[in-house]
XYZ file of C-alpha atoms in Angstrom:
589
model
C -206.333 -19.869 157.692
C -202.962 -19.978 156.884
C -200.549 -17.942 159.049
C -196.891 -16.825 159.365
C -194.039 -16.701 156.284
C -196.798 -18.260 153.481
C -199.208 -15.643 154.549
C -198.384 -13.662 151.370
C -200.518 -9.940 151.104
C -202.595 -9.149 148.821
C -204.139 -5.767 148.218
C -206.733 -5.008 145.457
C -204.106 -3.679 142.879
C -201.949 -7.314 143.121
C -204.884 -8.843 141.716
C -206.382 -6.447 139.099
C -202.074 -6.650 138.079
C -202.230 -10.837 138.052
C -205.837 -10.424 135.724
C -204.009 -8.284 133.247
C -201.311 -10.274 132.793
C -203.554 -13.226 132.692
C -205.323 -11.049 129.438
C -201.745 -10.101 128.037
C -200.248 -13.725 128.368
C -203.166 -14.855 126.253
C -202.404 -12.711 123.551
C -199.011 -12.916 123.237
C -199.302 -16.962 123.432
C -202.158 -16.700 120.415
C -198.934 -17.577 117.592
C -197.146 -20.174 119.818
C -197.639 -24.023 119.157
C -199.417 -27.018 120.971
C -196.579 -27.306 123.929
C -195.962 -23.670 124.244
C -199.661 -22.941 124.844
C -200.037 -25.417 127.688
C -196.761 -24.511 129.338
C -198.485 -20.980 129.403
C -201.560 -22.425 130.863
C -200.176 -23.904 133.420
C -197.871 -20.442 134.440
C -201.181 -18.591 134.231
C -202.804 -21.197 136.887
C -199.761 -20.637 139.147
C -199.925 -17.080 138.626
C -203.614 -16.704 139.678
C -203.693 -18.911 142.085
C -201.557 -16.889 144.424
C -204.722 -15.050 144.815
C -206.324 -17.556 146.642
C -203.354 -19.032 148.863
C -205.638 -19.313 151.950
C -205.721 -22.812 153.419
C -202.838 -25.435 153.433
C -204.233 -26.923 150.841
C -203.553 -23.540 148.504
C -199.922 -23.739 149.460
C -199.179 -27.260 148.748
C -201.173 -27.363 145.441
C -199.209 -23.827 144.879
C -195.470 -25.510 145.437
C -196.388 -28.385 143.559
C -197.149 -26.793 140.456
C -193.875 -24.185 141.082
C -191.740 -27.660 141.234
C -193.776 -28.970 137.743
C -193.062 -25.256 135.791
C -189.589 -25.864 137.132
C -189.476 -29.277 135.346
C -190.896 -27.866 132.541
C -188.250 -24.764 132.078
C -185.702 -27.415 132.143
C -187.406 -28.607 128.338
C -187.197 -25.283 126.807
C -183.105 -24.759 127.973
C -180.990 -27.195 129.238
C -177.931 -24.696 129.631
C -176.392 -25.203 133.114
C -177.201 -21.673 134.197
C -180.847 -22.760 133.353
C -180.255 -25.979 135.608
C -178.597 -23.801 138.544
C -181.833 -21.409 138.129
C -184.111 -24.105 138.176
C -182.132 -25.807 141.111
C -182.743 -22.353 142.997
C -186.198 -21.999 142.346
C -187.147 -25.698 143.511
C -185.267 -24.909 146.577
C -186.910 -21.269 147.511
C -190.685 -23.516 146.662
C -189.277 -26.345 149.583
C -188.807 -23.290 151.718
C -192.399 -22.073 151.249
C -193.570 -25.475 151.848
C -191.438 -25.841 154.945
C -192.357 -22.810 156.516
C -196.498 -24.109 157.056
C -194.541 -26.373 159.898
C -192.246 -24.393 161.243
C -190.904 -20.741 161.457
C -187.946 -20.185 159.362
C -184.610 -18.935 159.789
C -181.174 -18.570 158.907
C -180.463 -21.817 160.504
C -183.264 -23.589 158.712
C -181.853 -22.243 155.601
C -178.269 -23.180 156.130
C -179.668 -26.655 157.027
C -181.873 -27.203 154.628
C -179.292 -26.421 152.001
C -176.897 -28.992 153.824
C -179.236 -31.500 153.531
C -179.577 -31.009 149.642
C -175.830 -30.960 149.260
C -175.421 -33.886 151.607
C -177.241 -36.244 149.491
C -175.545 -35.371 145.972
C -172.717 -38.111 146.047
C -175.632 -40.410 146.450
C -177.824 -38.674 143.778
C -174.505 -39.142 141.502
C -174.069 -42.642 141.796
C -178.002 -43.122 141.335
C -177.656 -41.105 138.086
C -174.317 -43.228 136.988
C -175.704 -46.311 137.798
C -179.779 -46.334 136.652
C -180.181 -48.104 133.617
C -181.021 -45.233 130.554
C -184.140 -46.418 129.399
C -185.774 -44.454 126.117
C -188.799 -42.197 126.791
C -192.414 -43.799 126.922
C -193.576 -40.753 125.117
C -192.773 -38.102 123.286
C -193.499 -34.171 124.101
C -194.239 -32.328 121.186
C -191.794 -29.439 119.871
C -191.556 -26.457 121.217
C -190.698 -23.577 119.371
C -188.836 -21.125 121.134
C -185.780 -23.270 121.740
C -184.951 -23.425 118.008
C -182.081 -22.515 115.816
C -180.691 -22.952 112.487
C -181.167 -22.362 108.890
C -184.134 -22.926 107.086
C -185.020 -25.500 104.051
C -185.537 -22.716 101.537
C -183.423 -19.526 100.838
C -184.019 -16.741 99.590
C -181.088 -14.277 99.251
C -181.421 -11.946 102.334
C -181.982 -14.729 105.001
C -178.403 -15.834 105.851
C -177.271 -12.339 106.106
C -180.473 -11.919 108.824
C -179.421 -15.143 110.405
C -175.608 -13.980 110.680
C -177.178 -11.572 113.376
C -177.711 -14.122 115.858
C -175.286 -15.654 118.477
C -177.146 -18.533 119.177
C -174.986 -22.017 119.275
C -175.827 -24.163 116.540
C -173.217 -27.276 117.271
C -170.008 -27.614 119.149
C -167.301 -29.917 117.005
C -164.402 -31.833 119.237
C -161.636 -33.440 116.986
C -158.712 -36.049 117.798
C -156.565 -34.439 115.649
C -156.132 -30.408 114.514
C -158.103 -29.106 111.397
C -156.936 -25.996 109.327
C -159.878 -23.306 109.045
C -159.743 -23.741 105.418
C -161.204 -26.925 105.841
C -164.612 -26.253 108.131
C -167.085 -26.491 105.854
C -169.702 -27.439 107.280
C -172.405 -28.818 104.901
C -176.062 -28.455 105.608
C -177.843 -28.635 102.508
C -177.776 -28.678 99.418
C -180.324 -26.352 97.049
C -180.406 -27.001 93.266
C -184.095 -25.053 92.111
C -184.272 -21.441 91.466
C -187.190 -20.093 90.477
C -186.241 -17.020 90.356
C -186.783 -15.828 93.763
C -186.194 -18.745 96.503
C -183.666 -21.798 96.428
C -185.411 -25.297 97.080
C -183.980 -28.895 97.494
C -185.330 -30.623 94.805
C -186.887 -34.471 94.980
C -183.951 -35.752 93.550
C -181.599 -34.186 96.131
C -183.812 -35.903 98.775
C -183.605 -39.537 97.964
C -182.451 -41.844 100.854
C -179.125 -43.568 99.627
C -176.628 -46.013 101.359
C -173.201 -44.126 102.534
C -170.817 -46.035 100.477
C -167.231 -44.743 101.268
C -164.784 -44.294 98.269
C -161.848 -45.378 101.300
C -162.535 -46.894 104.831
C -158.922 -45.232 106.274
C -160.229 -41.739 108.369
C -158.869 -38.466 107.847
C -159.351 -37.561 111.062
C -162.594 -38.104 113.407
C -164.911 -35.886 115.321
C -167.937 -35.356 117.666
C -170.777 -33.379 116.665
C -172.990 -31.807 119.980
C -176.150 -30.620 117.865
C -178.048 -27.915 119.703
C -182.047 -27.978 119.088
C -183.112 -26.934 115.563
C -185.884 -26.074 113.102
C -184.464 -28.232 110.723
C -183.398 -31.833 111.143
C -180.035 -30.933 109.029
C -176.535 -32.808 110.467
C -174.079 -29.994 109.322
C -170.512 -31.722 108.559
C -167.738 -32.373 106.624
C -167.932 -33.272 103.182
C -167.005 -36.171 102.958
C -167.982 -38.184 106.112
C -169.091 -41.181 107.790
C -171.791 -41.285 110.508
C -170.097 -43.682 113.226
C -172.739 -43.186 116.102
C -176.115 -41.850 116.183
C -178.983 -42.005 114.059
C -178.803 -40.571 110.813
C -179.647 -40.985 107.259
C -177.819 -40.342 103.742
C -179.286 -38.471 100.774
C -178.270 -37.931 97.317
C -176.776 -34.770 97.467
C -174.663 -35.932 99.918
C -176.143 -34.645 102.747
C -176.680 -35.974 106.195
C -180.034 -35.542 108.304
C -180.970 -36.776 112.355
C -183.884 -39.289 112.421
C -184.507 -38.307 116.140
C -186.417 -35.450 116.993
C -184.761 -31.898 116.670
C -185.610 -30.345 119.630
C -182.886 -31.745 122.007
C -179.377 -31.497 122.530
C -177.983 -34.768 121.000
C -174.279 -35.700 120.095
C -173.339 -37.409 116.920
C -169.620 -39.175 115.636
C -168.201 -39.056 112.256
C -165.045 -40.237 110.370
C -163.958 -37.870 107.990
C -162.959 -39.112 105.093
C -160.554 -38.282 101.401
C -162.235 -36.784 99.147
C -162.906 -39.181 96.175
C -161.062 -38.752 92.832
C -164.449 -39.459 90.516
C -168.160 -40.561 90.984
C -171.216 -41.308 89.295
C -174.426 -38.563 89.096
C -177.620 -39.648 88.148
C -177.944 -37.666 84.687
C -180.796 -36.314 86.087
C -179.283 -34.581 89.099
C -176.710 -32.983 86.223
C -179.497 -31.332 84.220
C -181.542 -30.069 87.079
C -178.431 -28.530 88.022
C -178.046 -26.705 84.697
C -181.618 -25.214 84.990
C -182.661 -21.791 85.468
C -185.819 -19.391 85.533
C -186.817 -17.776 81.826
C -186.287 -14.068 81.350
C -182.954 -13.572 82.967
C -181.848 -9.831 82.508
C -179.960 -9.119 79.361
C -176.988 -8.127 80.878
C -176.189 -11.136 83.052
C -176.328 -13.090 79.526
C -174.324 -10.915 77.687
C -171.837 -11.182 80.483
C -171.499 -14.906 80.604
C -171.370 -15.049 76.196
C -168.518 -13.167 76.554
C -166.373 -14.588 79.528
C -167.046 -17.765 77.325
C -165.016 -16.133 74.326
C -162.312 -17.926 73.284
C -162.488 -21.628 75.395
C -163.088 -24.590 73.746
C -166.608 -25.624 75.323
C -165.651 -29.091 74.187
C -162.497 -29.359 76.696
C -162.070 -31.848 79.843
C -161.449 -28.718 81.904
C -163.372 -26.067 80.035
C -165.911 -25.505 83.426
C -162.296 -24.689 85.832
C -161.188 -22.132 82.631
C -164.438 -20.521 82.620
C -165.038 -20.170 86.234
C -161.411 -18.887 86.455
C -162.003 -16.306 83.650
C -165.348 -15.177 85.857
C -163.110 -15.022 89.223
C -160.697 -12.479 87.343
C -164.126 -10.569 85.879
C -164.954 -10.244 89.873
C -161.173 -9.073 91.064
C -160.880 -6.520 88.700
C -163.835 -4.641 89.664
C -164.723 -3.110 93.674
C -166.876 -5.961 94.520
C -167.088 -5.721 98.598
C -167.933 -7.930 101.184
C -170.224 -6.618 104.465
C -172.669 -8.448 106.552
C -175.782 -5.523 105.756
C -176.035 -5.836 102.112
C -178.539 -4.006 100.692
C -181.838 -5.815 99.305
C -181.882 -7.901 95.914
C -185.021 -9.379 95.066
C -185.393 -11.469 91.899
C -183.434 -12.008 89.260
C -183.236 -8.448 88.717
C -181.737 -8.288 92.223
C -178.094 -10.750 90.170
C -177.653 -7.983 88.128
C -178.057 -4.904 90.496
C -175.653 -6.444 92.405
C -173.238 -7.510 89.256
C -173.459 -3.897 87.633
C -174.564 -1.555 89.945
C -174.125 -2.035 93.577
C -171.435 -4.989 93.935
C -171.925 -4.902 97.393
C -173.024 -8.252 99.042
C -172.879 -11.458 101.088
C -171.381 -14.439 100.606
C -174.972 -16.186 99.352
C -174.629 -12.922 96.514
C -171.851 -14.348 95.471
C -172.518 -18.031 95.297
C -175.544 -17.302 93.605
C -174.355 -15.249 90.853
C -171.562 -17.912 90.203
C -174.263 -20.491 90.087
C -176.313 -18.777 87.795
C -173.141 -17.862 85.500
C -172.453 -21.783 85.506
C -175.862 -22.760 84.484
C -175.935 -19.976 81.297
C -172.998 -21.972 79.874
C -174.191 -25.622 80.664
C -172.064 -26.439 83.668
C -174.399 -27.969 86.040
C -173.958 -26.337 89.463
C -175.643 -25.934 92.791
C -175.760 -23.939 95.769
C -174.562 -25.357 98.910
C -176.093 -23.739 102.441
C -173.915 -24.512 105.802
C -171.522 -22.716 108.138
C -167.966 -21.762 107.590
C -165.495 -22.032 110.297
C -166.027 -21.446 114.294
C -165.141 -19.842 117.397
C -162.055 -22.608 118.905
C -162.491 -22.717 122.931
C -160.140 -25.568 123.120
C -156.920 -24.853 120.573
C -157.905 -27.196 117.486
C -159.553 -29.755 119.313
C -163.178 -28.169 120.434
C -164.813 -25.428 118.174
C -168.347 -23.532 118.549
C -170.018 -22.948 115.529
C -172.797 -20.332 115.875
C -175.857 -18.501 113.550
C -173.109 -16.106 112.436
C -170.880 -18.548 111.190
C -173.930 -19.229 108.455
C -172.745 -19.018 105.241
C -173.385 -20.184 100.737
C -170.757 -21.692 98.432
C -170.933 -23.542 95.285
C -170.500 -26.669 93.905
C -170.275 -27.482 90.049
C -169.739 -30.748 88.191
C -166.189 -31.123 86.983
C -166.295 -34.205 84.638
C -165.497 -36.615 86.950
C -166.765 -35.104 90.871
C -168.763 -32.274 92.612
C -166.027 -29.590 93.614
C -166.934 -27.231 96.098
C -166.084 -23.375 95.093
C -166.141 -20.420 97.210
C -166.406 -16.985 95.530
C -165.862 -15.092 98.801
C -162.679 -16.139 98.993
C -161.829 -13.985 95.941
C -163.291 -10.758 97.487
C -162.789 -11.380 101.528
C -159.947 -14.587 101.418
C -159.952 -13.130 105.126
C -163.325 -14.585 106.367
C -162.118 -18.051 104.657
C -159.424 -18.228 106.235
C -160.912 -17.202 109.932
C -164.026 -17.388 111.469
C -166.228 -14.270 111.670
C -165.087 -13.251 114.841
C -161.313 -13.747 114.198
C -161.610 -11.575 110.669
C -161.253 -8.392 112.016
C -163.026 -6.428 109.624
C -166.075 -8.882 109.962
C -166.518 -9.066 113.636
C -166.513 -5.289 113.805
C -169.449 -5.489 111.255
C -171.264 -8.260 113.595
C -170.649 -5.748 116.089
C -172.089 -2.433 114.811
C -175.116 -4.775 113.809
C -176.097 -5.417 117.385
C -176.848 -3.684 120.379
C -174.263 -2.572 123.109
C -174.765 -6.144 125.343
C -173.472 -8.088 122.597
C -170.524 -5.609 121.658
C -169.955 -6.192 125.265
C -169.623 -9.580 126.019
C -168.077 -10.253 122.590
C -165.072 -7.711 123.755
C -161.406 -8.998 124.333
C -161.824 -8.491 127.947
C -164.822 -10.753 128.246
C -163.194 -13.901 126.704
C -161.958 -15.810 129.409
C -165.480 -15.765 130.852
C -167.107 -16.431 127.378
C -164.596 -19.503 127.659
C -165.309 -21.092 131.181
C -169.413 -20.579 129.944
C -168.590 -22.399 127.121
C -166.697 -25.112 128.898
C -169.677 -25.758 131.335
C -172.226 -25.741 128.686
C -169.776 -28.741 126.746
C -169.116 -30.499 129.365
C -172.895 -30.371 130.959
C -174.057 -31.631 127.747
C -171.564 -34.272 126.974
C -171.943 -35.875 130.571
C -175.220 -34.915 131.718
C -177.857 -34.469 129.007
C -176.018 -36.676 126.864
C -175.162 -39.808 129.219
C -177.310 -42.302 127.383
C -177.125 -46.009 127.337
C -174.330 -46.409 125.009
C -172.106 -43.947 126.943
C -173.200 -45.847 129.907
C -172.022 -48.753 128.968
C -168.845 -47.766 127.700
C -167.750 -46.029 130.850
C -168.725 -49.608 132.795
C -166.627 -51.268 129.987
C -163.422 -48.388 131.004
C -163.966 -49.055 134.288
C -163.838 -52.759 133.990
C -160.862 -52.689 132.064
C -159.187 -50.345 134.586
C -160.175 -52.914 137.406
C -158.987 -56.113 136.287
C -160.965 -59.102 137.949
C -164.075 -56.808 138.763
C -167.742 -58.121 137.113
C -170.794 -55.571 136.647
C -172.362 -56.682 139.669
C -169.429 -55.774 141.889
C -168.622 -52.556 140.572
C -172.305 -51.692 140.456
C -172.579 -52.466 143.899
C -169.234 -50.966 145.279
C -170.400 -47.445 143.604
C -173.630 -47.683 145.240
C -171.844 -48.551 148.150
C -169.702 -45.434 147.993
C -172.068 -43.337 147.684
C -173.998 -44.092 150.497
C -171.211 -44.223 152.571
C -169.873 -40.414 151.255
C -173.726 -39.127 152.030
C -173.563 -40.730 155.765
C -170.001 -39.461 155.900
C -171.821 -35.928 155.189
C -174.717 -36.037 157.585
C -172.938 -37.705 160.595
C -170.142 -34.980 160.075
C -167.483 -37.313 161.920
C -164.657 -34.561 161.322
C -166.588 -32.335 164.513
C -166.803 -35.467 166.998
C -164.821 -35.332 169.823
C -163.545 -38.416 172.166
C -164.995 -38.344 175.507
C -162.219 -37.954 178.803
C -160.972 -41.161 180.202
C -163.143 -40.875 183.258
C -166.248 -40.414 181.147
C -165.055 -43.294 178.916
C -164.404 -45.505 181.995
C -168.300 -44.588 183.557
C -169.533 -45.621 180.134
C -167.874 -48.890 180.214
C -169.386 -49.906 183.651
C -173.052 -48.651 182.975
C -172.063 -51.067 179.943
C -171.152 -54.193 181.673
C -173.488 -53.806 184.020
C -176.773 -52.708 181.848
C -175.169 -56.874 180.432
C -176.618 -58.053 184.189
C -179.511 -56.469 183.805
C -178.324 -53.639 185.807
C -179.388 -50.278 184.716
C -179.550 -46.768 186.003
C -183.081 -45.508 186.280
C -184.242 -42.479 184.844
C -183.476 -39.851 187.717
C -181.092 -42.162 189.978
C -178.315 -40.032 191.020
C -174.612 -41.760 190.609
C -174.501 -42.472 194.809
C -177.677 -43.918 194.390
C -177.286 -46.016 192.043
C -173.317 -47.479 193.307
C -175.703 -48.023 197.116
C -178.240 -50.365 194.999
C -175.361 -52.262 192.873
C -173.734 -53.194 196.215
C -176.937 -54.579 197.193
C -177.608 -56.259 193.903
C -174.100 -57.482 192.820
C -171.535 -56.505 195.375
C -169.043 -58.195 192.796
C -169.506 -54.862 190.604
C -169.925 -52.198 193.116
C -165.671 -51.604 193.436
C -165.649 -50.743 189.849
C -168.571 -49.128 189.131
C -167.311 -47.480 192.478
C -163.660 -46.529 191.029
C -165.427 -44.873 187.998
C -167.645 -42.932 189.510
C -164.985 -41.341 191.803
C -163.243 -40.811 189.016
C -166.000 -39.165 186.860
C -166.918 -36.696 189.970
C -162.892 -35.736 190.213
C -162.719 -34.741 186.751
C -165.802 -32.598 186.610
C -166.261 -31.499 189.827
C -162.218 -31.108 190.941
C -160.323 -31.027 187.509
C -157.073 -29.727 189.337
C -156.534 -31.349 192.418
């Protein structure tokens, strides 16, 4: 039987508690997917078998499967306070297997914990220097570490979505953007039916990126948290410069990888071109729309039409301005809990009746208005703006930044349009947070641990978090081959004369010699006295003639059987052990 710390009790009621989780995990894990459901079998194993933790064999199979949940947690967040958790859990299941040997303590603790921290510098250089192979195999998704907007909309989703905090990307430029200009561009939807928005066929042709002008606006780093959706939200327009990702025709970019890691992405954003080419058919897809659209909306869009010549280069600019002025001279209102418009009959409650909405109310009216006058336009699904941690160089774009604009054909381009910029120019111009009218709706949506942490006094915190999560990503989860390689090729260019080999071996080589440097603790030795040093020397020399003090010879013994032996020796060895037994035995005469 196993006895002392790992001897665990375990009355009647533990158990009959462990078998009704057991029944409770099992329904609760009856809507989760293929990974999910195993990762639940396993915790139920672990669970249940503390029940049995009677042999050695109980406890080792018990830790074992602790340390394989803890690799496992690591798949569903790879935030560093998950790594720190999971860091502290492996350690607390080394104790457990440590105590079956010996009887812990504070000391064992303290040790234990230096041992861990002693070999780091080594487990640092390992991790720098091991070549980044791909994965043999691939785990499937699993669900509850997902985020982002979904590939059809219906009206009411964004404004549910906007509830969330959860980070959907993190953008770091080289040079400053305006707010004006974060538009981020997810998708793009061009059916209605009436009810939902859809990305048509057409929209989802693979096409070649093909640049209207190879100089950069500017350039910038996506860091793409896991997703539903395989959607690369950027600027419009812009070039994918590293990772893998493919072009559409609606201008849209998408990840080939999987979605369910955190994976960084570069792009060169580019001027927007002066004229393109559509496919005709994209053009009257986009003019489309769902039969029996409420009289009103129809009678509204005849009669904004009155008086433009429908013939005119710029007749689509002239109508959509006359439709901006129909919108600012009535109370049309912008708040993050609009109320519910289903249908087309949904348009005109909120045209006529309500006018109280979101910004996907908006762009979809304007859309609609478009298409009842034969301008082809579309809606356009992304996020507006972000949360800056680093001033115009690193920005956080979370669910709440989700927002809908427009885009209609001009004649000659797509131009993007967005009507809440006529009611709210505020939450345009900033992010959500930074409008103060909006983030005190976000705010009075959720409960009081949001309001909290989302308060003035809990920025600077909010900021180091969000500086650990970056930089954890960038350089941990994110140090692939590629950036392996370019930090040898920086380092190689900072060394001059130096080849792989050499600086592969000298960082191995320094790592070792920091984690010896750690255990052997050479900052707490202490030089022996001269006397001892002196003894040392002569055992030394002599232990060369094959002279060497027995195990339980006393000094005097041992000088009496050297003059025998080597009388040549005995005046020195002699000397130094007078000298030894002065200093311990006499230290002040």
């Amino acid at each position: 039987m196993v006895k002392g710390l790992a001897s665990l009790p375990k009355p009647r009621w533990v158990k009959l508690l462990l078998l009704a989780l057991f029944l409770v995990t099992l329904w609760l894990s009856r809507g989760l997917g293929l990974f999910d459901k195993l990762v639940a079998l396993v915790m139920l194993g672990y669970s249940l078998k503390y029940i049995e933790l009677h042999v050695r064999r109980d406890i080792e199979v018990f830790v074992l499967t602790g340390l394989f949940l803890v690799a496992l947690s690591l798949v569903f967040s790879s935030q560093p306070l998950a790594a720190l958790l999971a860091l502290l859990v492996a350690f607390i299941h080394l104790l457990l297997l440590l105590s079956l040997d010996i009887q812990l303590s504070r000391a064992w603790v303290k040790q234990l914990a230096l041992w861990l921290l002693g070999l780091a510098p080594l487990a640092l250089a390992l991790f720098v220097l091991a070549p980044r192979l791909p994965p043999l195999w691939q785990m499937p998704n699993p669900s509850s570490a997902q985020t982002g907007l979904s590939e059809e909309i219906r009206p009411g989703d964004i404004s549910q979505l906007i509830r969330s905090d959860k980070l959907v990307f993190r953008a770091e430029f080289a040079k400053p953007m305006a707010n004006q200009q974060l538009y981020w561009r997810a998708m793009v939807l061009d059916q209605f039916d009436g009810e939902r928005w859809r990305r048509s066929e057409l929209a989802q042709q693979p096409q070649r990126f093909s640049p209207a002008s190879a100089e950069p606006l500017n350039q910038y780093q996506l860091l793409l948290e896991p997703a539903d959706g395989s959607w690369l939200a950027s600027l419009n327009p812009s070039s994918l410069t590293a990772g893998s990702g493919q072009y559409f025709a609606d201008k849209s970019w998408q990840r080939r990888q999987d979605n369910f890691t955190r994976q960084l992405f570069q792009f060169d954003y580019l001027p927007a071109p002066s004229s393109e080419t559509s496919n005709a058919a994209q053009l009257t897809l986009a003019k489309q729309l769902p039969a029996q659209l409420p009289a009103a909306i129809v009678e509204l869009a005849e009669g904004l039409q009155q008086g433009l010549d429908r013939s005119a280069s710029d007749y689509a600019q002239r109508y959509l301005a006359q439709l901006e002025q129909w919108f600012m001279a009535r109370p049309f209102s912008y708040t993050l809990n609009p109320p519910a418009y289903p249908g087309l009959r949904g348009i005109a409650s909120f045209l006529f009746e309500q006018q109280r909405g979101f910004c996907v109310h908006y762009a979809q009216s304007v859309v609609v208005m478009a298409r009842l006058q034969g301008i082809p336009a579309r809606m356009v699904a992304g996020y507006l703006g972000g949360e800056w941690e680093q001033s115009e160089q690193l920005l956080a774009v979370r669910n709440y930044d989700a927002h809908a604009w427009l885009e209609f054909w001009n004649g000659q381009t797509w131009q993007r349009l967005d009507p809440t910029a006529w009611i709210a120019p505020d939450r345009v111009e900033n992010s959500l947070q930074q409008s103060q009218s909006t983030a005190e709706q976000w705010r009075n949506l959720n409960g009081w641990g949001k309001r909290f942490w989302y308060t003035e006094g809990m920025s600077r915190l909010r900021y180091w978090f969000a500086q650990a999560d970056y930089w954890w990503a960038k350089w941990v989860l994110n140090f692939d081959q590629q950036r392996q390689l370019r930090l040898f090729a920086s380092l190689m260019a900072w060394l001059p004369g130096s080849s792989m080999l050499m600086l592969t071996a000298s960082m191995l080589f320094l790592g070792i010699v920091v984690t010896a440097t750690i255990f052997a603790k050479p900052w707490r030795w202490r030089l022996p006295a001269k006397p001892v040093l002196a003894l040392r020397w002569q055992l030394w020399l002599l232990a060369r003639y094959r002279l060497r003090r027995e195990a339980g010879e006393t000094l005097a013994a041992f000088v009496q059987r050297v003059e025998r032996q080597a009388p040549q020796r005995a005046a020195a060895l002699k000397q130094a052990v007078d000298g030894y037994q002065q200093a311990q035995y006499h230290p002040s005469k």
